[in-house]
CSV table of N, CA and C in Angstrom, one decimal:
chain,number,residue,atom,x,y,z
B,130,MET,N,-16.9,-0.5,8.7
B,130,MET,CA,-15.6,-1.4,9.7
B,130,MET,C,-14.6,-0.6,9.6
B,131,SER,N,-13.1,-1.1,10.2
B,131,SER,CA,-12.0,-0.3,10.6
B,131,SER,C,-10.8,-0.5,9.8
B,132,VAL,N,-10.2,0.4,9.9
B,132,VAL,CA,-8.7,0.3,9.6
B,132,VAL,C,-7.6,-0.2,10.8
B,133,PHE,N,-7.0,-1.0,10.9
B,133,PHE,CA,-6.0,-1.2,12.0
B,133,PHE,C,-4.6,-1.3,11.5
B,134,ILE,N,-3.9,-0.3,12.1
B,134,ILE,CA,-2.4,-0.2,11.6
B,134,ILE,C,-1.6,-0.9,12.5
B,135,VAL,N,-0.6,-1.4,12.2
B,135,VAL,CA,0.5,-2.2,13.0
B,135,VAL,C,1.7,-2.0,12.5
B,136,LYS,N,2.5,-1.2,13.2
B,136,LYS,CA,3.9,-1.0,12.8
B,136,LYS,C,5.1,-1.8,13.5
B,137,LEU,N,5.6,-2.6,12.7
B,137,LEU,CA,6.5,-3.7,13.2
B,137,LEU,C,7.8,-3.4,13.1
B,138,PHE,N,8.3,-1.8,12.7
B,138,PHE,CA,9.4,-1.3,12.5
B,138,PHE,C,9.5,0.2,12.9
B,139,LYS,N,10.9,0.6,12.8
B,139,LYS,CA,11.0,2.1,13.0
B,139,LYS,C,10.8,3.0,11.6
B,140,GLY,N,10.0,3.8,11.4
B,140,GLY,CA,9.8,4.5,10.5
B,140,GLY,C,8.7,5.3,10.2
B,141,LYS,N,9.0,6.3,9.2
B,141,LYS,CA,7.7,7.3,9.0
B,141,LYS,C,6.9,6.7,7.9
B,142,ILE,N,5.3,6.6,8.6
B,142,ILE,CA,4.2,6.2,7.8
B,142,ILE,C,3.6,7.7,7.2
B,143,PRO,N,3.7,7.5,5.7
B,143,PRO,CA,2.7,8.6,5.0
B,143,PRO,C,1.3,8.9,5.5
B,144,LYS,N,1.0,10.1,5.7
B,144,LYS,CA,-0.1,10.6,6.4
B,144,LYS,C,-1.2,11.0,5.0
B,145,ILE,N,-1.8,9.7,4.7
B,145,ILE,CA,-2.8,9.6,3.8
B,145,ILE,C,-3.9,9.0,4.7
B,146,SER,N,-5.0,9.2,4.0
B,146,SER,CA,-6.5,8.6,4.4
B,146,SER,C,-6.4,7.5,4.2
B,147,PHE,N,-5.9,6.5,4.9
B,147,PHE,CA,-6.3,4.9,4.8
B,147,PHE,C,-7.6,4.5,5.0
B,148,GLN,N,-8.5,5.0,5.7
B,148,GLN,CA,-9.7,4.7,5.9
B,148,GLN,C,-10.6,5.1,4.7
B,149,LYS,N,-10.4,6.4,4.1
B,149,LYS,CA,-11.3,6.8,3.1
B,149,LYS,C,-11.0,6.1,1.8
B,150,ALA,N,-9.7,5.7,1.6
B,150,ALA,CA,-9.2,4.9,0.3
B,150,ALA,C,-9.8,3.6,0.6
B,151,LYS,N,-9.8,3.1,1.7
B,151,LYS,CA,-10.4,1.6,2.0
B,151,LYS,C,-11.7,1.6,1.9
B,152,GLU,N,-12.7,2.6,2.2
B,152,GLU,CA,-14.0,2.5,2.1
B,152,GLU,C,-14.4,2.9,0.4
B,153,LYS,N,-13.6,3.6,-0.1
B,153,LYS,CA,-14.0,4.1,-1.4
B,153,LYS,C,-13.7,2.7,-2.4
B,154,ILE,N,-12.8,1.9,-2.0
B,154,ILE,CA,-12.1,0.6,-2.9
B,154,ILE,C,-12.8,-0.5,-2.7
B,155,LEU,N,-12.9,-0.7,-1.1
B,155,LEU,CA,-13.3,-2.3,-0.7
B,155,LEU,C,-14.7,-1.9,-0.1
B,156,GLY,N,-15.1,-0.6,0.3
B,156,GLY,CA,-16.2,-0.5,1.0
B,156,GLY,C,-16.2,-0.3,2.3
B,157,LYS,N,-17.4,0.2,3.0
B,157,LYS,CA,-17.3,0.5,4.5
B,157,LYS,C,-17.4,-0.6,5.4
B,158,LYS,N,-17.9,-1.8,4.9
B,158,LYS,CA,-17.9,-3.0,5.9
B,158,LYS,C,-16.5,-3.7,5.8
B,159,TYR,N,-15.8,-3.5,4.8
B,159,TYR,CA,-14.5,-4.1,5.1
B,159,TYR,C,-13.4,-3.8,6.2
B,160,GLU,N,-13.2,-4.8,6.6
B,160,GLU,CA,-12.1,-4.7,7.8
B,160,GLU,C,-10.6,-5.0,7.5
B,161,LEU,N,-9.9,-3.8,7.3
B,161,LEU,CA,-8.4,-4.1,6.9
B,161,LEU,C,-7.4,-3.6,7.8
B,162,GLU,N,-6.4,-4.6,7.9
B,162,GLU,CA,-5.4,-4.5,8.6
B,162,GLU,C,-4.0,-4.1,7.7
B,163,ILE,N,-3.4,-3.2,8.0
B,163,ILE,CA,-2.3,-2.8,7.5
B,163,ILE,C,-1.0,-3.0,8.6
B,164,ILE,N,-0.1,-3.6,8.0
B,164,ILE,CA,1.0,-4.1,8.7
B,164,ILE,C,2.2,-3.4,7.8
B,165,PHE,N,2.8,-2.6,8.5
B,165,PHE,CA,4.2,-1.8,8.2
B,165,PHE,C,5.4,-3.1,8.6
B,166,ALA,N,5.7,-3.7,7.7
B,166,ALA,CA,6.9,-4.6,7.9
B,166,ALA,C,8.2,-4.3,7.5
B,167,ALA,N,9.2,-4.9,8.5
B,167,ALA,CA,10.5,-5.0,8.2
B,167,ALA,C,10.8,-5.7,7.0
B,168,PRO,N,12.0,-5.3,6.3
B,168,PRO,CA,12.4,-5.9,5.0
B,168,PRO,C,12.5,-7.5,5.2
B,169,LYS,N,13.1,-7.9,6.1
B,169,LYS,CA,13.2,-9.4,6.5
B,169,LYS,C,11.8,-10.1,6.6
B,170,LEU,N,10.8,-9.7,7.2
B,170,LEU,CA,9.5,-10.1,7.4
B,170,LEU,C,9.0,-10.4,5.7
B,171,MET,N,9.2,-9.1,5.1
B,171,MET,CA,8.6,-9.3,3.7
B,171,MET,C,9.3,-10.0,2.8
B,172,LYS,N,10.8,-10.4,3.1
B,172,LYS,CA,11.3,-11.5,2.1
B,172,LYS,C,10.9,-12.7,2.6
B,173,ASN,N,10.8,-12.9,3.9
B,173,ASN,CA,10.3,-14.4,4.2
B,173,ASN,C,8.9,-14.5,3.7
B,174,LEU,N,7.9,-13.5,3.8
B,174,LEU,CA,6.6,-13.7,3.5
B,174,LEU,C,6.5,-13.7,1.7
B,175,ASN,N,7.5,-13.2,1.1
B,175,ASN,CA,7.4,-13.1,-0.4
B,175,ASN,C,7.8,-14.6,-0.7
B,176,LYS,N,8.6,-15.1,-0.2
B,176,LYS,CA,9.4,-16.4,-0.3
B,176,LYS,C,8.2,-17.6,-0.1
B,177,ALA,N,7.6,-17.2,1.2
B,177,ALA,CA,6.7,-18.4,1.4
B,177,ALA,C,5.3,-18.4,0.8
B,178,TYR,N,4.7,-17.2,0.3
B,178,TYR,CA,3.6,-17.2,-0.4
B,178,TYR,C,3.8,-17.1,-1.8
B,179,ARG,N,4.7,-16.4,-2.4
B,179,ARG,CA,4.8,-16.1,-3.9
B,179,ARG,C,6.1,-17.2,-4.4
B,180,GLY,N,6.7,-17.7,-3.4
B,180,GLY,CA,7.8,-18.6,-4.2
B,180,GLY,C,8.9,-17.5,-4.7
B,181,LYS,N,8.8,-16.3,-4.5
B,181,LYS,CA,10.0,-15.3,-4.8
B,181,LYS,C,11.1,-14.9,-3.8
B,182,SER,N,12.3,-14.8,-4.2
B,182,SER,CA,13.1,-14.4,-3.2
B,182,SER,C,13.4,-13.0,-3.3
B,183,GLY,N,13.7,-12.4,-2.5
B,183,GLY,CA,13.8,-10.9,-2.0
B,183,GLY,C,12.8,-10.3,-1.7
B,184,SER,N,12.6,-9.0,-1.5
B,184,SER,CA,11.7,-8.5,-0.9
B,184,SER,C,10.8,-7.8,-2.0
B,185,THR,N,9.6,-7.2,-1.4
B,185,THR,CA,8.6,-6.7,-2.3
B,185,THR,C,7.8,-5.4,-1.6
B,186,ASN,N,7.2,-4.6,-2.3
B,186,ASN,CA,6.6,-3.6,-1.7
B,186,ASN,C,5.3,-3.7,-0.9
B,187,VAL,N,4.6,-4.5,-1.5
B,187,VAL,CA,3.3,-4.8,-0.9
B,187,VAL,C,2.8,-6.2,-1.1
B,188,LEU,N,2.3,-6.8,-0.2
B,188,LEU,CA,1.7,-8.1,-0.3
B,188,LEU,C,0.3,-7.9,0.3
B,189,SER,N,-0.9,-8.8,-0.4
B,189,SER,CA,-2.1,-8.6,0.0
B,189,SER,C,-2.7,-10.0,0.4
B,190,PHE,N,-3.5,-10.0,1.3
B,190,PHE,CA,-3.9,-11.4,2.0
B,190,PHE,C,-5.5,-11.1,2.2
B,191,SER,N,-6.0,-11.6,1.2
B,191,SER,CA,-7.5,-11.6,1.5
B,191,SER,C,-8.1,-12.8,2.5
B,192,LEU,N,-8.7,-12.2,3.7
B,192,LEU,CA,-9.1,-13.5,4.7
B,192,LEU,C,-10.5,-14.0,4.4
B,193,ASN,N,-11.2,-13.2,3.9
B,193,ASN,CA,-12.6,-13.6,3.5
B,193,ASN,C,-13.3,-12.2,2.7
B,194,LYS,N,-14.4,-12.3,2.3
B,194,LYS,CA,-15.1,-11.4,1.5
B,194,LYS,C,-15.0,-9.9,2.1
B,195,GLU,N,-15.1,-10.0,3.5
B,195,GLU,CA,-14.9,-8.5,4.2
B,195,GLU,C,-13.8,-8.3,5.0
B,196,MET,N,-12.7,-9.2,4.9
B,196,MET,CA,-11.7,-8.9,5.9
B,196,MET,C,-10.2,-9.2,5.1
B,197,GLY,N,-9.2,-8.5,5.4
B,197,GLY,CA,-8.0,-8.8,4.5
B,197,GLY,C,-6.6,-7.9,5.4
B,198,GLU,N,-5.6,-8.4,4.7
B,198,GLU,CA,-4.3,-7.6,5.4
B,198,GLU,C,-3.3,-7.2,4.3
B,199,LEU,N,-3.0,-6.0,4.4
B,199,LEU,CA,-2.0,-5.6,3.4
B,199,LEU,C,-0.5,-5.6,4.2
B,200,PHE,N,0.6,-6.0,3.7
B,200,PHE,CA,2.0,-5.9,4.4
B,200,PHE,C,2.6,-4.9,3.4
B,201,LEU,N,3.1,-4.0,3.9
B,201,LEU,CA,3.9,-2.9,3.1
B,201,LEU,C,5.4,-2.7,3.9
B,202,ASP,N,6.1,-2.8,2.9
B,202,ASP,CA,7.5,-2.5,3.2
B,202,ASP,C,8.1,-1.0,3.0
B,203,LEU,N,8.2,0.0,3.6
B,203,LEU,CA,8.2,1.1,3.3
B,203,LEU,C,9.8,1.4,3.0
B,204,ASN,N,10.5,0.7,3.2
B,204,ASN,CA,12.0,0.8,2.9
B,204,ASN,C,11.9,0.4,1.4
B,205,GLU,N,11.4,-0.5,1.0
B,205,GLU,CA,11.2,-1.0,-0.7
B,205,GLU,C,10.6,0.2,-1.1
B,206,ILE,N,9.5,0.6,-0.7
B,206,ILE,CA,8.7,1.7,-1.3
B,206,ILE,C,9.6,2.9,-1.6
B,207,LYS,N,10.3,3.3,-0.6
B,207,LYS,CA,11.2,4.6,-0.5
B,207,LYS,C,12.2,4.4,-1.7
B,208,LYS,N,12.6,3.1,-1.7
B,208,LYS,CA,14.0,2.9,-2.8
B,208,LYS,C,13.4,2.9,-4.1
B,209,GLU,N,12.2,2.2,-4.3
B,209,GLU,CA,11.4,2.4,-5.9
B,209,GLU,C,11.2,3.8,-6.2
B,210,ALA,N,10.7,4.4,-5.2
B,210,ALA,CA,10.3,5.8,-5.4
B,210,ALA,C,11.7,6.5,-6.1
B,211,ILE,N,12.5,6.5,-5.3
B,211,ILE,CA,14.0,7.3,-5.5
B,211,ILE,C,14.5,6.7,-7.1
B,212,GLU,N,14.4,5.4,-7.2
B,212,GLU,CA,14.9,5.0,-8.4
B,212,GLU,C,14.1,5.4,-9.8
B,213,ALA,N,12.5,5.4,-9.5
B,213,ALA,CA,11.7,6.1,-10.8
B,213,ALA,C,11.7,7.4,-10.5
B,214,GLY,N,12.4,8.2,-9.6
B,214,GLY,CA,12.1,9.8,-9.6
B,214,GLY,C,10.8,10.3,-9.3
B,215,ILE,N,10.2,9.4,-8.5
B,215,ILE,CA,8.7,9.8,-7.9
B,215,ILE,C,8.7,10.3,-6.6
B,216,GLU,N,7.9,11.3,-6.3
B,216,GLU,CA,7.6,11.6,-5.0
B,216,GLU,C,7.3,10.5,-3.9
B,217,TYR,N,7.8,10.5,-3.1
B,217,TYR,CA,7.6,9.5,-2.1
B,217,TYR,C,6.1,9.1,-1.7
B,218,GLY,N,5.6,10.2,-1.3
B,218,GLY,CA,4.0,10.2,-0.9
B,218,GLY,C,3.2,9.5,-2.0
B,219,ALA,N,3.4,10.1,-3.4
B,219,ALA,CA,2.6,9.7,-4.5
B,219,ALA,C,2.9,8.2,-4.9
B,220,TYR,N,4.1,7.7,-4.7
B,220,TYR,CA,4.4,6.4,-5.0
B,220,TYR,C,3.8,5.4,-3.8
B,221,PHE,N,3.9,6.0,-2.7
B,221,PHE,CA,3.2,5.0,-1.6
B,221,PHE,C,1.7,4.9,-1.9
B,222,LEU,N,1.1,6.1,-2.2
B,222,LEU,CA,-0.4,6.3,-2.4
B,222,LEU,C,-0.7,5.2,-3.6
B,223,ARG,N,0.1,4.9,-4.6
B,223,ARG,CA,-0.1,4.2,-5.8
B,223,ARG,C,0.1,2.6,-5.3
B,224,ILE,N,1.0,2.2,-4.6
B,224,ILE,CA,1.2,0.9,-4.0
B,224,ILE,C,0.3,0.5,-2.8
B,225,PHE,N,-0.3,1.3,-2.3
B,225,PHE,CA,-1.3,1.3,-1.3
B,225,PHE,C,-2.6,1.1,-2.1
B,226,ILE,N,-3.0,1.6,-3.1
B,226,ILE,CA,-4.2,1.5,-4.0
B,226,ILE,C,-4.0,0.1,-4.7
B,227,HIS,N,-2.8,-0.3,-5.1
B,227,HIS,CA,-2.5,-1.5,-5.8
B,227,HIS,C,-2.8,-2.5,-5.0
B,228,GLY,N,-2.5,-2.5,-3.6
B,228,GLY,CA,-2.7,-3.8,-2.8
B,228,GLY,C,-4.0,-3.8,-2.6
B,229,LEU,N,-4.9,-2.5,-2.2
B,229,LEU,CA,-6.3,-2.5,-2.0
B,229,LEU,C,-6.9,-3.3,-3.1
B,230,LEU,N,-6.6,-3.0,-4.4
B,230,LEU,CA,-7.3,-3.7,-5.7
B,230,LEU,C,-7.1,-5.1,-5.5
B,231,HIS,N,-5.9,-5.6,-5.1
B,231,HIS,CA,-5.8,-7.2,-5.2
B,231,HIS,C,-6.5,-7.4,-4.3
B,232,LEU,N,-7.0,-7.0,-3.1
B,232,LEU,CA,-7.9,-7.4,-2.0
B,232,LEU,C,-9.3,-7.3,-2.6
B,233,LYS,N,-9.3,-6.4,-3.5
B,233,LYS,CA,-10.6,-6.5,-4.3
B,233,LYS,C,-11.0,-7.4,-5.2
B,234,GLY,N,-9.8,-8.2,-5.6
B,234,GLY,CA,-9.9,-9.4,-6.6
B,234,GLY,C,-9.3,-9.0,-7.6
B,235,PHE,N,-8.7,-7.9,-8.1
B,235,PHE,CA,-7.9,-7.6,-9.3
B,235,PHE,C,-6.7,-8.6,-9.5
B,236,ASP,N,-6.3,-8.7,-10.7
B,236,ASP,CA,-5.1,-9.4,-11.2
B,236,ASP,C,-4.4,-8.3,-11.8
B,237,HIS,N,-3.0,-8.4,-12.0
B,237,HIS,CA,-2.3,-7.6,-13.0
B,237,HIS,C,-2.8,-7.4,-14.2
B,238,GLY,N,-2.7,-6.4,-15.0
B,238,GLY,CA,-3.6,-6.2,-16.3
B,238,GLY,C,-4.0,-4.9,-16.3
B,239,ARG,N,-4.6,-4.6,-17.9
B,239,ARG,CA,-5.0,-3.2,-18.1
B,239,ARG,C,-6.1,-2.9,-17.2
B,240,ARG,N,-7.1,-3.8,-16.8
B,240,ARG,CA,-8.1,-3.3,-16.0
B,240,ARG,C,-7.7,-2.6,-14.6
B,241,MET,N,-6.7,-3.6,-14.2
B,241,MET,CA,-6.0,-2.9,-12.7
B,241,MET,C,-5.3,-1.8,-12.9
B,242,VAL,N,-4.6,-1.6,-13.7
B,242,VAL,CA,-3.9,-0.3,-14.1
B,242,VAL,C,-4.9,0.9,-14.4
B,243,LEU,N,-5.8,0.6,-15.0
B,243,LEU,CA,-6.9,1.7,-15.2
B,243,LEU,C,-7.6,2.0,-13.8
B,244,LYS,N,-8.0,1.0,-13.2
B,244,LYS,CA,-8.4,1.3,-12.0
B,244,LYS,C,-7.7,2.1,-10.8
B,245,GLU,N,-6.3,1.7,-10.8
B,245,GLU,CA,-5.2,2.3,-9.9
B,245,GLU,C,-5.3,3.9,-10.3
B,246,LYS,N,-5.3,4.1,-11.7
B,246,LYS,CA,-5.2,5.5,-12.3
B,246,LYS,C,-6.2,6.3,-11.7
B,247,ASN,N,-7.5,5.7,-11.8
B,247,ASN,CA,-8.7,6.3,-11.5
B,247,ASN,C,-8.6,6.7,-9.8
B,248,PHE,N,-8.5,5.5,-9.1
B,248,PHE,CA,-8.3,6.0,-7.6
B,248,PHE,C,-7.2,6.7,-7.6
B,249,PHE,N,-6.1,6.7,-7.8
B,249,PHE,CA,-5.1,7.6,-7.6
B,249,PHE,C,-5.5,9.3,-7.7
B,250,LYS,N,-6.2,9.5,-9.0
B,250,LYS,CA,-6.7,10.8,-9.1
B,250,LYS,C,-7.5,11.2,-8.1
B,251,LEU,N,-8.3,10.4,-7.3
B,251,LEU,CA,-9.3,10.7,-6.2
B,251,LEU,C,-8.7,11.2,-4.8
B,252,PHE,N,-7.6,10.1,-4.7
B,252,PHE,CA,-6.8,10.8,-3.5
B,252,PHE,C,-5.4,11.5,-3.6
B,253,GLU,N,-5.3,11.8,-4.9
B,253,GLU,CA,-3.9,12.5,-5.3
B,253,GLU,C,-3.5,13.6,-4.3
B,254,SER,N,-4.6,14.4,-3.6
B,254,SER,CA,-4.4,15.6,-3.0
B,254,SER,C,-3.6,15.2,-1.5
B,255,ASP,N,-4.2,14.1,-1.4
B,255,ASP,CA,-3.4,13.5,0.2
B,255,ASP,C,-1.8,13.2,-0.1
B,256,ALA,N,-1.3,12.6,-1.3
B,256,ALA,CA,-0.2,12.3,-1.6
B,256,ALA,C,0.7,14.2,-1.8
B,257,LYS,N,0.0,14.9,-2.5
B,257,LYS,CA,0.6,16.2,-2.6
B,257,LYS,C,0.9,17.0,-1.2
B,258,LYS,N,-0.2,16.7,-0.2
B,258,LYS,CA,0.0,17.4,0.9
B,258,LYS,C,1.2,16.9,1.8
B,259,TYR,N,1.5,15.3,1.8
B,259,TYR,CA,2.5,14.6,2.4
B,259,TYR,C,3.5,15.1,1.8
B,260,ASN,N,4.1,15.3,0.3
B,260,ASN,CA,5.1,15.9,-0.2
B,260,ASN,C,5.6,17.0,0.1
B,261,SER,N,4.4,18.0,0.1
B,261,SER,CA,5.1,19.2,0.6
B,261,SER,C,5.5,19.3,1.7
B,262,ARG,N,5.0,18.8,2.9
B,262,ARG,CA,5.3,18.9,4.1
B,262,ARG,C,6.5,18.1,4.5
B,263,ASP,N,6.6,16.7,4.2
B,263,ASP,CA,7.7,15.8,4.6
B,263,ASP,C,8.6,15.3,3.6
B,264,ARG,N,8.7,16.1,2.7
B,264,ARG,CA,9.7,15.7,1.2
B,264,ARG,C,11.0,15.2,1.9
B,265,HIS,N,11.6,16.0,2.9
B,265,HIS,CA,13.0,15.5,3.3
B,265,HIS,C,13.1,15.0,4.4
B,266,ARG,N,12.0,14.2,5.0
B,266,ARG,CA,12.0,13.6,6.3
B,266,ARG,C,11.1,12.2,6.0
B,267,ILE,N,11.5,11.3,4.8
B,267,ILE,CA,11.1,10.0,4.6
B,267,ILE,C,12.2,9.0,5.4
């Protein structure tokens, strides 16, 4: 199936292989919609679905076994990457993988962290390519 990208704000989307990562983690039949949302929308969704105030970097919504949505706030991801001293492309990739694993059914914990690390190693070259090309154009 496909990956659909919806951009609801102005900003630069990292050039990583969304389709390849989706297929490896969720399978080829899984249909994924990736929504790059403005901070205000992310705050509203975070409050409505998690009962938490403030923004968040990613929200995952599983619609059924073969379909889901990821909402990503690139402003929040960029801010967190800077605070952590991590390259933006690498941090974005980690957050994207994190969201996919939630769609796969993982909850926060040791198993999820291990899976994140393993999948990050598979796609790390995508993040490195992005960082070397676009480091100053986030």
